[in-house]
Amino acid sequence: KAGVTQTPRYLIKTRGQQVTLSCSPISGHRSVSWYQQTPGQGLQFLFEYFSETQRNKGNFPGRFSGRQFSNSRSEMNVSTLELGDSALYLCASSIAGGSGYEQYFGPGTRLTVT
Amino acid sequence: GESVGLHLPTLSVQEGDNSIINCAYSNSASDYFIWYKQESGKGPQFIIDIRSNMDKRQGQRVTVLLNKTVKHLSLQIAATQPGDSAVYFCADVMTGNQFYFGTGTSLTVIP
């Protein structure tokens, strides 16, 4: 079974631009969560989608948004990029999300904002 | 807000020794805890989990201990191998299905 895939793997953007990241979950998984990973803050939860609906949201500004399609693939968008948005963005899929359901992480998208 | 921290940012152990990685959490409402391993260039990988109604759970070479009284979680790795070198995260899951991760402990196994 193929794992979680994320595209692109690396991205360089300029301040003020916007970016879209993509995540394809494991086949059959309906929950997709997004995380931001930085050396100082560790992994921080952005949001979770389940059956095309945002079910949970972390404490990030409205510049961070996402969506999920009917095939469970998910995209994450960051508008008006700031230098502090440079991070590894990870997505994780699980069958149903929440406690008791193992999350499988993708390799991440490394975003650098200059 | 929720905070999940690890006691040591780095840990070095001799190959064959046992490793213990500790984690503290702050919210009594957390009901599910997970340990992840992250190797360089990869996403976190599930190691073992434990529910709040348990004190101990064992897997293959790994044991997780949960002390709810002091809100402390530990991961024990038996007979540590070079392939165990990675960053280890604890995470807790509260009602609402939000995962909170610590900043990680970097484990280095010395051959």
PDB file of C-alpha atoms in Angstrom:
ATOM      1  CA  LYS A   1       0.000   0.000   0.000  1.00  0.00           C
ATOM      2  CA  ALA A   2       1.441   3.367  -0.986  1.00  0.00           C
ATOM      3  CA  GLY A   3       2.235   5.765   1.826  1.00  0.00           C
ATOM      4  CA  VAL A   4       1.294   9.385   2.265  1.00  0.00           C
ATOM      5  CA  THR A   5       2.730  11.531  -0.492  1.00  0.00           C
ATOM      6  CA  GLN A   6       3.322  15.252  -0.426  1.00  0.00           C
ATOM      7  CA  THR A   7       4.167  17.577  -3.272  1.00  0.00           C
ATOM      8  CA  PRO A   8       6.297  19.447  -3.827  1.00  0.00           C
ATOM      9  CA  ARG A   9       9.072  18.257  -1.517  1.00  0.00           C
ATOM     10  CA  TYR A  10      10.903  21.564  -1.575  1.00  0.00           C
ATOM     11  CA  LEU A  11       9.715  25.074  -2.282  1.00  0.00           C
ATOM     12  CA  ILE A  12      11.263  28.517  -2.197  1.00  0.00           C
ATOM     13  CA  LYS A  13       8.988  31.533  -2.133  1.00  0.00           C
ATOM     14  CA  THR A  14       9.293  35.260  -1.536  1.00  0.00           C
ATOM     15  CA  ARG A  15       7.610  37.223   1.210  1.00  0.00           C
ATOM     16  CA  GLY A  16       4.128  38.292   0.232  1.00  0.00           C
ATOM     17  CA  GLN A  17       3.574  35.420  -2.175  1.00  0.00           C
ATOM     18  CA  GLN A  18       1.145  32.609  -1.602  1.00  0.00           C
ATOM     19  CA  VAL A  19       1.735  28.870  -1.771  1.00  0.00           C
ATOM     20  CA  THR A  20      -0.301  25.697  -2.130  1.00  0.00           C
ATOM     21  CA  LEU A  21       0.893  22.357  -0.817  1.00  0.00           C
ATOM     22  CA  SER A  22      -0.650  19.024  -1.673  1.00  0.00           C
ATOM     23  CA  CYS A  23      -1.129  15.815   0.269  1.00  0.00           C
ATOM     24  CA  SER A  24      -2.387  12.456  -0.956  1.00  0.00           C
ATOM     25  CA  PRO A  25      -3.390  10.180   1.927  1.00  0.00           C
ATOM     26  CA  ILE A  26      -3.138   6.441   2.092  1.00  0.00           C
ATOM     27  CA  SER A  27      -5.919   4.800   0.125  1.00  0.00           C
ATOM     28  CA  GLY A  28      -8.979   4.369   2.332  1.00  0.00           C
ATOM     29  CA  HIS A  29      -7.956   7.031   4.825  1.00  0.00           C
ATOM     30  CA  ARG A  30     -10.507   9.791   5.250  1.00  0.00           C
ATOM     31  CA  SER A  31      -8.760  12.007   7.777  1.00  0.00           C
ATOM     32  CA  VAL A  32      -5.921  14.318   6.816  1.00  0.00           C
ATOM     33  CA  SER A  33      -4.126  16.531   9.311  1.00  0.00           C
ATOM     34  CA  TRP A  34      -1.557  19.216   8.635  1.00  0.00           C
ATOM     35  CA  TYR A  35       1.339  20.221  10.883  1.00  0.00           C
ATOM     36  CA  GLN A  36       4.033  22.859  10.822  1.00  0.00           C
ATOM     37  CA  GLN A  37       7.427  21.752  12.097  1.00  0.00           C
ATOM     38  CA  THR A  38      10.128  24.243  13.080  1.00  0.00           C
ATOM     39  CA  PRO A  39      13.252  23.720  15.201  1.00  0.00           C
ATOM     40  CA  GLY A  40      12.057  26.022  17.944  1.00  0.00           C
ATOM     41  CA  GLN A  41       8.370  25.108  18.134  1.00  0.00           C
ATOM     42  CA  GLY A  42       8.397  21.462  17.172  1.00  0.00           C
ATOM     43  CA  LEU A  43       5.291  20.076  15.518  1.00  0.00           C
ATOM     44  CA  GLN A  44       2.292  22.336  15.679  1.00  0.00           C
ATOM     45  CA  PHE A  45      -1.157  21.292  14.598  1.00  0.00           C
ATOM     46  CA  LEU A  46      -2.670  23.358  11.803  1.00  0.00           C
ATOM     47  CA  PHE A  47      -5.953  21.649  10.971  1.00  0.00           C
ATOM     48  CA  GLU A  48      -7.651  18.358  10.301  1.00  0.00           C
ATOM     49  CA  TYR A  49     -10.033  17.461   7.520  1.00  0.00           C
ATOM     50  CA  PHE A  50     -12.421  14.558   7.466  1.00  0.00           C
ATOM     51  CA  SER A  51     -14.792  13.805   4.625  1.00  0.00           C
ATOM     52  CA  GLU A  52     -14.158  17.205   3.019  1.00  0.00           C
ATOM     53  CA  THR A  53     -14.952  19.099   6.242  1.00  0.00           C
ATOM     54  CA  GLN A  54     -12.552  20.887   8.537  1.00  0.00           C
ATOM     55  CA  ARG A  55     -13.049  19.132  11.837  1.00  0.00           C
ATOM     56  CA  ASN A  56     -10.335  20.711  13.978  1.00  0.00           C
ATOM     57  CA  LYS A  57      -8.210  23.795  13.754  1.00  0.00           C
ATOM     58  CA  GLY A  58      -5.065  24.861  15.575  1.00  0.00           C
ATOM     59  CA  ASN A  59      -3.984  28.341  16.580  1.00  0.00           C
ATOM     60  CA  PHE A  60      -2.742  29.685  13.295  1.00  0.00           C
ATOM     61  CA  PRO A  61      -3.774  32.924  11.562  1.00  0.00           C
ATOM     62  CA  GLY A  62      -6.334  32.965   8.792  1.00  0.00           C
ATOM     63  CA  ARG A  63      -3.546  33.139   6.209  1.00  0.00           C
ATOM     64  CA  PHE A  64      -3.339  29.374   6.645  1.00  0.00           C
ATOM     65  CA  SER A  65      -6.209  27.516   5.057  1.00  0.00           C
ATOM     66  CA  GLY A  66      -6.917  24.124   3.633  1.00  0.00           C
ATOM     67  CA  ARG A  67      -9.406  21.964   1.907  1.00  0.00           C
ATOM     68  CA  GLN A  68     -10.092  18.336   1.212  1.00  0.00           C
ATOM     69  CA  PHE A  69     -11.463  16.819  -1.944  1.00  0.00           C
ATOM     70  CA  SER A  70     -13.896  13.957  -2.375  1.00  0.00           C
ATOM     71  CA  ASN A  71     -11.012  11.546  -2.969  1.00  0.00           C
ATOM     72  CA  SER A  72      -9.556  12.603   0.436  1.00  0.00           C
ATOM     73  CA  ARG A  73      -6.628  14.422  -1.136  1.00  0.00           C
ATOM     74  CA  SER A  74      -5.948  17.646   0.686  1.00  0.00           C
ATOM     75  CA  GLU A  75      -4.356  20.962  -0.080  1.00  0.00           C
ATOM     76  CA  MET A  76      -3.002  23.580   2.237  1.00  0.00           C
ATOM     77  CA  ASN A  77      -2.659  27.217   1.276  1.00  0.00           C
ATOM     78  CA  VAL A  78      -0.642  29.973   2.900  1.00  0.00           C
ATOM     79  CA  SER A  79      -1.265  33.488   1.668  1.00  0.00           C
ATOM     80  CA  THR A  80       0.906  36.575   2.128  1.00  0.00           C
ATOM     81  CA  LEU A  81       3.935  34.552   3.152  1.00  0.00           C
ATOM     82  CA  GLU A  82       6.142  35.762   5.984  1.00  0.00           C
ATOM     83  CA  LEU A  83       9.718  34.800   6.794  1.00  0.00           C
ATOM     84  CA  GLY A  84       8.453  32.966   9.870  1.00  0.00           C
ATOM     85  CA  ASP A  85       6.442  30.613   7.700  1.00  0.00           C
ATOM     86  CA  SER A  86       9.636  28.857   6.679  1.00  0.00           C
ATOM     87  CA  ALA A  87       9.175  25.356   8.008  1.00  0.00           C
ATOM     88  CA  LEU A  88       8.615  21.726   7.188  1.00  0.00           C
ATOM     89  CA  TYR A  89       4.926  21.159   6.532  1.00  0.00           C
ATOM     90  CA  LEU A  90       3.789  17.649   7.273  1.00  0.00           C
ATOM     91  CA  CYS A  91       0.539  15.982   6.522  1.00  0.00           C
ATOM     92  CA  ALA A  92      -0.709  12.843   8.188  1.00  0.00           C
ATOM     93  CA  SER A  93      -3.554  10.569   7.261  1.00  0.00           C
ATOM     94  CA  SER A  94      -5.549   8.110   9.284  1.00  0.00           C
ATOM     95  CA  ILE A  95      -8.594   5.995   8.737  1.00  0.00           C
ATOM     96  CA  ALA A  96     -10.869   8.158  10.837  1.00  0.00           C
ATOM     97  CA  GLY A  97      -8.710  10.573  12.794  1.00  0.00           C
ATOM     98  CA  GLY A  98      -8.592  11.138  16.522  1.00  0.00           C
ATOM     99  CA  SER A  99      -7.376   8.981  19.335  1.00  0.00           C
ATOM    100  CA  GLY A 100      -7.029   5.301  18.649  1.00  0.00           C
ATOM    101  CA  TYR A 101      -6.388   5.716  14.960  1.00  0.00           C
ATOM    102  CA  GLU A 102      -2.764   5.662  13.936  1.00  0.00           C
ATOM    103  CA  GLN A 103      -1.562   8.614  11.928  1.00  0.00           C
ATOM    104  CA  TYR A 104       0.775   8.030   9.017  1.00  0.00           C
ATOM    105  CA  PHE A 105       2.958  10.957   8.104  1.00  0.00           C
ATOM    106  CA  GLY A 106       4.234  11.975   4.730  1.00  0.00           C
ATOM    107  CA  PRO A 107       7.838  13.114   4.167  1.00  0.00           C
ATOM    108  CA  GLY A 108       6.845  16.766   4.305  1.00  0.00           C
ATOM    109  CA  THR A 109       7.250  19.837   2.142  1.00  0.00           C
ATOM    110  CA  ARG A 110      10.194  22.041   3.053  1.00  0.00           C
ATOM    111  CA  LEU A 111       9.104  25.654   2.513  1.00  0.00           C
ATOM    112  CA  THR A 112      11.673  28.429   2.550  1.00  0.00           C
ATOM    113  CA  VAL A 113      10.485  32.015   2.481  1.00  0.00           C
ATOM    114  CA  THR A 114      13.049  34.629   1.489  1.00  0.00           C
TER     115      THR A 114
ATOM    116  CA  GLY B   1      -2.914  26.189  26.407  1.00  0.00           C
ATOM    117  CA  GLU B   2      -1.587  22.692  26.186  1.00  0.00           C
ATOM    118  CA  SER B   3       2.133  22.197  26.485  1.00  0.00           C
ATOM    119  CA  VAL B   4       4.030  19.035  25.990  1.00  0.00           C
ATOM    120  CA  GLY B   5       7.699  19.107  26.814  1.00  0.00           C
ATOM    121  CA  LEU B   6      10.649  16.775  26.902  1.00  0.00           C
ATOM    122  CA  HIS B   7      13.157  16.818  29.688  1.00  0.00           C
ATOM    123  CA  LEU B   8      16.278  16.606  27.523  1.00  0.00           C
ATOM    124  CA  PRO B   9      16.768  17.869  24.000  1.00  0.00           C
ATOM    125  CA  THR B  10      19.586  15.389  23.313  1.00  0.00           C
ATOM    126  CA  LEU B  11      20.495  11.952  24.574  1.00  0.00           C
ATOM    127  CA  SER B  12      23.518   9.794  23.754  1.00  0.00           C
ATOM    128  CA  VAL B  13      23.638   6.124  24.637  1.00  0.00           C
ATOM    129  CA  GLN B  14      26.007   3.268  23.969  1.00  0.00           C
ATOM    130  CA  GLU B  15      24.837   0.596  21.562  1.00  0.00           C
ATOM    131  CA  GLY B  16      23.242  -2.215  23.524  1.00  0.00           C
ATOM    132  CA  ASP B  17      22.287  -0.055  26.479  1.00  0.00           C
ATOM    133  CA  ASN B  18      18.721   0.863  27.333  1.00  0.00           C
ATOM    134  CA  SER B  19      17.437   4.357  26.512  1.00  0.00           C
ATOM    135  CA  ILE B  20      14.867   6.327  28.437  1.00  0.00           C
ATOM    136  CA  ILE B  21      13.237   9.390  26.933  1.00  0.00           C
ATOM    137  CA  ASN B  22      10.947  11.445  29.119  1.00  0.00           C
ATOM    138  CA  CYS B  23       8.043  13.735  28.434  1.00  0.00           C
ATOM    139  CA  ALA B  24       5.788  15.916  30.547  1.00  0.00           C
ATOM    140  CA  TYR B  25       2.302  17.047  29.647  1.00  0.00           C
ATOM    141  CA  SER B  26       0.144  19.668  31.265  1.00  0.00           C
ATOM    142  CA  ASN B  27      -3.472  18.836  30.567  1.00  0.00           C
ATOM    143  CA  SER B  28      -5.259  16.350  32.773  1.00  0.00           C
ATOM    144  CA  ALA B  29      -7.904  15.917  30.083  1.00  0.00           C
ATOM    145  CA  SER B  30      -5.482  14.194  27.721  1.00  0.00           C
ATOM    146  CA  ASP B  31      -6.678  10.650  27.217  1.00  0.00           C
ATOM    147  CA  TYR B  32      -4.323   9.238  24.633  1.00  0.00           C
ATOM    148  CA  PHE B  33      -0.561   9.471  24.207  1.00  0.00           C
ATOM    149  CA  ILE B  34       1.709   8.509  21.370  1.00  0.00           C
ATOM    150  CA  TRP B  35       5.427   8.262  20.803  1.00  0.00           C
ATOM    151  CA  TYR B  36       6.827   9.007  17.370  1.00  0.00           C
ATOM    152  CA  LYS B  37      10.249   8.546  15.845  1.00  0.00           C
ATOM    153  CA  GLN B  38      11.504  10.899  13.157  1.00  0.00           C
ATOM    154  CA  GLU B  39      14.558  10.099  11.101  1.00  0.00           C
ATOM    155  CA  SER B  40      16.350  12.732   9.097  1.00  0.00           C
ATOM    156  CA  GLY B  41      14.441  13.689   5.970  1.00  0.00           C
ATOM    157  CA  LYS B  42      11.374  11.695   6.889  1.00  0.00           C
ATOM    158  CA  GLY B  43       8.063  12.326   8.563  1.00  0.00           C
ATOM    159  CA  PRO B  44       7.355  11.068  12.102  1.00  0.00           C
ATOM    160  CA  GLN B  45       6.680   7.364  12.423  1.00  0.00           C
ATOM    161  CA  PHE B  46       4.362   5.854  15.020  1.00  0.00           C
ATOM    162  CA  ILE B  47       6.154   3.780  17.650  1.00  0.00           C
ATOM    163  CA  ILE B  48       3.697   3.021  20.413  1.00  0.00           C
ATOM    164  CA  ASP B  49       0.639   4.496  22.070  1.00  0.00           C
ATOM    165  CA  ILE B  50      -1.059   4.309  25.438  1.00  0.00           C
ATOM    166  CA  ARG B  51      -4.445   5.292  26.762  1.00  0.00           C
ATOM    167  CA  SER B  52      -4.908   7.226  29.977  1.00  0.00           C
ATOM    168  CA  ASN B  53      -6.502   4.230  31.700  1.00  0.00           C
ATOM    169  CA  MET B  54      -3.229   2.316  31.400  1.00  0.00           C
ATOM    170  CA  ASP B  55       0.088   2.703  33.218  1.00  0.00           C
ATOM    171  CA  LYS B  56       2.287   0.667  30.954  1.00  0.00           C
ATOM    172  CA  ARG B  57       2.330  -0.758  27.479  1.00  0.00           C
ATOM    173  CA  GLN B  58       4.964  -2.841  25.797  1.00  0.00           C
ATOM    174  CA  GLY B  59       5.884  -3.277  22.195  1.00  0.00           C
ATOM    175  CA  GLN B  60       8.831  -4.769  20.426  1.00  0.00           C
ATOM    176  CA  ARG B  61      11.868  -3.468  22.369  1.00  0.00           C
ATOM    177  CA  VAL B  62       9.880  -0.438  23.504  1.00  0.00           C
ATOM    178  CA  THR B  63       7.872   0.255  26.621  1.00  0.00           C
ATOM    179  CA  VAL B  64       5.818   3.317  27.406  1.00  0.00           C
ATOM    180  CA  LEU B  65       5.086   4.262  30.998  1.00  0.00           C
ATOM    181  CA  LEU B  66       2.415   6.741  31.970  1.00  0.00           C
ATOM    182  CA  ASN B  67       2.264   8.431  35.369  1.00  0.00           C
ATOM    183  CA  LYS B  68      -0.912  10.471  35.467  1.00  0.00           C
ATOM    184  CA  THR B  69      -0.249  11.735  38.974  1.00  0.00           C
ATOM    185  CA  VAL B  70       2.731  13.786  37.841  1.00  0.00           C
ATOM    186  CA  LYS B  71       1.665  14.005  34.185  1.00  0.00           C
ATOM    187  CA  HIS B  72       4.750  12.233  32.968  1.00  0.00           C
ATOM    188  CA  LEU B  73       5.331   9.878  30.083  1.00  0.00           C
ATOM    189  CA  SER B  74       8.446   7.900  29.252  1.00  0.00           C
ATOM    190  CA  LEU B  75       9.664   5.772  26.389  1.00  0.00           C
ATOM    191  CA  GLN B  76      12.103   3.005  27.136  1.00  0.00           C
ATOM    192  CA  ILE B  77      14.056   1.406  24.314  1.00  0.00           C
ATOM    193  CA  ALA B  78      15.746  -1.854  25.168  1.00  0.00           C
ATOM    194  CA  ALA B  79      19.123  -2.834  23.704  1.00  0.00           C
ATOM    195  CA  THR B  80      19.420   0.394  21.711  1.00  0.00           C
ATOM    196  CA  GLN B  81      20.720  -0.039  18.174  1.00  0.00           C
ATOM    197  CA  PRO B  82      22.304   2.437  15.739  1.00  0.00           C
ATOM    198  CA  GLY B  83      19.064   2.391  13.754  1.00  0.00           C
ATOM    199  CA  ASP B  84      17.306   3.873  16.765  1.00  0.00           C
ATOM    200  CA  SER B  85      19.170   7.155  16.285  1.00  0.00           C
ATOM    201  CA  ALA B  86      16.470   9.716  15.531  1.00  0.00           C
ATOM    202  CA  VAL B  87      14.365  12.434  17.103  1.00  0.00           C
ATOM    203  CA  TYR B  88      11.622  11.135  19.377  1.00  0.00           C
ATOM    204  CA  PHE B  89       8.406  13.014  20.037  1.00  0.00           C
ATOM    205  CA  CYS B  90       5.649  12.456  22.479  1.00  0.00           C
ATOM    206  CA  ALA B  91       2.173  13.621  21.607  1.00  0.00           C
ATOM    207  CA  ASP B  92      -1.013  13.797  23.560  1.00  0.00           C
ATOM    208  CA  VAL B  93      -4.506  13.800  22.193  1.00  0.00           C
ATOM    209  CA  MET B  94      -7.282  15.614  23.940  1.00  0.00           C
ATOM    210  CA  THR B  95     -10.972  15.404  23.351  1.00  0.00           C
ATOM    211  CA  GLY B  96     -11.572  17.192  20.099  1.00  0.00           C
ATOM    212  CA  ASN B  97      -8.946  15.013  18.470  1.00  0.00           C
ATOM    213  CA  GLN B  98      -6.188  17.586  18.486  1.00  0.00           C
ATOM    214  CA  PHE B  99      -2.670  16.256  18.691  1.00  0.00           C
ATOM    215  CA  TYR B 100      -0.104  18.223  20.718  1.00  0.00           C
ATOM    216  CA  PHE B 101       3.537  17.410  20.162  1.00  0.00           C
ATOM    217  CA  GLY B 102       6.639  18.091  22.213  1.00  0.00           C
ATOM    218  CA  THR B 103       9.735  19.598  20.606  1.00  0.00           C
ATOM    219  CA  GLY B 104      11.549  16.279  20.523  1.00  0.00           C
ATOM    220  CA  THR B 105      14.595  14.545  21.959  1.00  0.00           C
ATOM    221  CA  SER B 106      17.438  13.705  19.638  1.00  0.00           C
ATOM    222  CA  LEU B 107      18.786  10.235  20.417  1.00  0.00           C
ATOM    223  CA  THR B 108      22.287   9.354  19.252  1.00  0.00           C
ATOM    224  CA  VAL B 109      23.459   5.765  19.558  1.00  0.00           C
ATOM    225  CA  ILE B 110      27.209   5.379  19.885  1.00  0.00           C
ATOM    226  CA  PRO B 111      28.514   2.176  18.260  1.00  0.00           C
TER     227      PRO B 111
END
